Tab-separated table of C-alpha atoms in Angstrom:
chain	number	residue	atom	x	y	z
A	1	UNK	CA	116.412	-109.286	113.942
A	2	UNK	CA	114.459	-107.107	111.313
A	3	UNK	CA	115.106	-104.647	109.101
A	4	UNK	CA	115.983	-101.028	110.644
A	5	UNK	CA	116.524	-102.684	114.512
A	6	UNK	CA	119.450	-103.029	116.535
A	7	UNK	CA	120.817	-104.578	119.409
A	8	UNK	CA	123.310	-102.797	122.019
A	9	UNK	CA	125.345	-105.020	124.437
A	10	UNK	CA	127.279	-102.919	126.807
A	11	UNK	CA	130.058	-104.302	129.510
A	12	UNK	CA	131.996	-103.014	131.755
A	13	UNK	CA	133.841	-100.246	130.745
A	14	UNK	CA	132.579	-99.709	128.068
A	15	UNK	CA	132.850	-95.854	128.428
A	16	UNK	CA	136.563	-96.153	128.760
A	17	UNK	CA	136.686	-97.775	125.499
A	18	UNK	CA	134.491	-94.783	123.498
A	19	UNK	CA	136.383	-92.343	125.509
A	20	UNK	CA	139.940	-93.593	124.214
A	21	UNK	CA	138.965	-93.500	120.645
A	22	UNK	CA	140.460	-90.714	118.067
A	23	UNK	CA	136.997	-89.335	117.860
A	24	UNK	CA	136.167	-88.407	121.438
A	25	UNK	CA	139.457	-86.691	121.433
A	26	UNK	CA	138.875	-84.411	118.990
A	27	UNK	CA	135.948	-83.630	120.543
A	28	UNK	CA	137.531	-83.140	123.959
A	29	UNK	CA	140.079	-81.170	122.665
A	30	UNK	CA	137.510	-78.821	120.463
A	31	UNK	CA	135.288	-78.396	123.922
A	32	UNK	CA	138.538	-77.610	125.412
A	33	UNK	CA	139.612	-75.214	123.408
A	34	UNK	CA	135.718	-73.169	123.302
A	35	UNK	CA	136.363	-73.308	127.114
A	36	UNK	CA	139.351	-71.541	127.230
A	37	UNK	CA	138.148	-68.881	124.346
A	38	UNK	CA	135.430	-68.752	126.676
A	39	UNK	CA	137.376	-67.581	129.925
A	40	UNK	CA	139.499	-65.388	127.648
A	41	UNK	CA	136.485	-63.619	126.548
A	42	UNK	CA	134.886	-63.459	129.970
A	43	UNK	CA	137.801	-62.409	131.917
A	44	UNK	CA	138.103	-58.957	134.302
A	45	UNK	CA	139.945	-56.697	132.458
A	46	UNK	CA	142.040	-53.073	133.207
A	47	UNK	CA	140.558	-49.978	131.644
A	48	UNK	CA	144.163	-49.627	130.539
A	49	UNK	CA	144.663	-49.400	126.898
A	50	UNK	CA	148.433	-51.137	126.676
A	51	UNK	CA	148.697	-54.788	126.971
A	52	UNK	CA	150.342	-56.316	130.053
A	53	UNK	CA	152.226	-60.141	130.012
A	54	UNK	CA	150.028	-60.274	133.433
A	55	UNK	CA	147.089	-60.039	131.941
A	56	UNK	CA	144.353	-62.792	132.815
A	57	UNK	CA	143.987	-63.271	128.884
A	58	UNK	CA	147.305	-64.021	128.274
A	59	UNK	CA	147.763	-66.636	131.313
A	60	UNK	CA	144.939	-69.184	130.239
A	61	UNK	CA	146.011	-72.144	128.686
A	62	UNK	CA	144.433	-75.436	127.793
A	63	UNK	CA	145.264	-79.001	127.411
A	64	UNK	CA	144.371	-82.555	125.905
A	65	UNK	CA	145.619	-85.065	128.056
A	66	UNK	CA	145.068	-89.066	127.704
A	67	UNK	CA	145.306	-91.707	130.839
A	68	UNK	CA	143.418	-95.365	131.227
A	69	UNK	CA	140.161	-94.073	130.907
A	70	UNK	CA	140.578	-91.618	127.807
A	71	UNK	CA	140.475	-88.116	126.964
A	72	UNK	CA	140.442	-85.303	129.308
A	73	UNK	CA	140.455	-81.744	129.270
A	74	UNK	CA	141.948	-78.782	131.345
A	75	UNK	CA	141.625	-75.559	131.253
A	76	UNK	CA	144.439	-73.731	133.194
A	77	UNK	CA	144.979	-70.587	134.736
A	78	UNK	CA	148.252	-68.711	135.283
A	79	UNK	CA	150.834	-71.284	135.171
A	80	UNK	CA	153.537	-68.751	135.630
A	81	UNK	CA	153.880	-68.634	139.755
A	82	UNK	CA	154.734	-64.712	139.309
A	83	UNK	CA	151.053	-63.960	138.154
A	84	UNK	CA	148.504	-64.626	141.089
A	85	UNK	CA	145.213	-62.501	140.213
A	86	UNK	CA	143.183	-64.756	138.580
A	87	UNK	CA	141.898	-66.704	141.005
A	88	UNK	CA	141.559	-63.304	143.585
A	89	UNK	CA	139.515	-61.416	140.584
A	90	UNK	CA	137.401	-64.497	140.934
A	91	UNK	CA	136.703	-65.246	144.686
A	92	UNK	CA	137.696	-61.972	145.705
A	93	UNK	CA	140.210	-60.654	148.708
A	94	UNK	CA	140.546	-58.471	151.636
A	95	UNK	CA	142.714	-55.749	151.081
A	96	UNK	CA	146.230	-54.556	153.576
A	97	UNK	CA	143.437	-52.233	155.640
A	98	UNK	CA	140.810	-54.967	155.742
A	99	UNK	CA	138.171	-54.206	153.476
A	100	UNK	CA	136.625	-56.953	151.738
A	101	UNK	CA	136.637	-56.561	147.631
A	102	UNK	CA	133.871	-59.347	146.024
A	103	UNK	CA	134.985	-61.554	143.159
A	104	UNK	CA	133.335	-61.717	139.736
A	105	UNK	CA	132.774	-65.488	139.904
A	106	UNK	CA	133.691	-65.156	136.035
A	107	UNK	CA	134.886	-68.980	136.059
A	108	UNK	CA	131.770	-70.267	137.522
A	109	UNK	CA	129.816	-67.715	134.891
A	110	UNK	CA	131.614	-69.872	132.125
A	111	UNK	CA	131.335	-73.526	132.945
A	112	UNK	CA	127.452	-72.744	133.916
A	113	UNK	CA	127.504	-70.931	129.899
A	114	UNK	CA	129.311	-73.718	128.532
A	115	UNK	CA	126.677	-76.814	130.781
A	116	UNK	CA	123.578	-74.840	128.912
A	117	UNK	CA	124.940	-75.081	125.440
């Protein structure tokens, strides 16, 4: 081969093998972590002034996690069974007399924010 060229020889499973590495999971967990900063930012919030431990913002967590094929990343909302709204301020719900209330579809505004970039 010259100067300046290259040859690339990839196998099978080859992607698990770059996906395992130190490297890629830093970079999962850093894409992880703008995620969640992401939904924190975007989430509905009260017109109240005082902080609640129900808030949406203080119910998102994230995680690094590694199996056989590598990284991965989750972003997680309301692990505490006690706090339920998330997911309703998203979709939306009917209320007790039957009137419909639409969701913000803030999650879906967020991955589509985070696919452009």
């Amino acid at each position: 081969m010259r100067e300046g060229e290259f040859k690339m020889n990839m196998h099978r499973g080859w992607e698990n093998e770059v996906l395992s590495t130190l490297e890629a999971g830093a970079l999962v967990a850093e894409v992880t972590g703008e995620l969640r900063n992401m939904v924190v930012r975007d989430a509905p919030r009260a017109k109240n002034v005082n902080t609640n431990w129900n808030q949406i913002k203080k119910n998102v967590s994230a995680f690094v996690e590694k199996d056989i094929k590598g990284y991965y990343g989750n972003v997680t909302l309301e692990l505490n069974d006690r706090v339920r709204h998330a997911l309703l301020q998203d979709r939306g719900w009917t209320d007790r007399r039957g009137r419909r209330h639409p969701g913000k579809r803030y999650l879906r505004e967020v991955l589509l924010k985070a696919r452009i970039q």
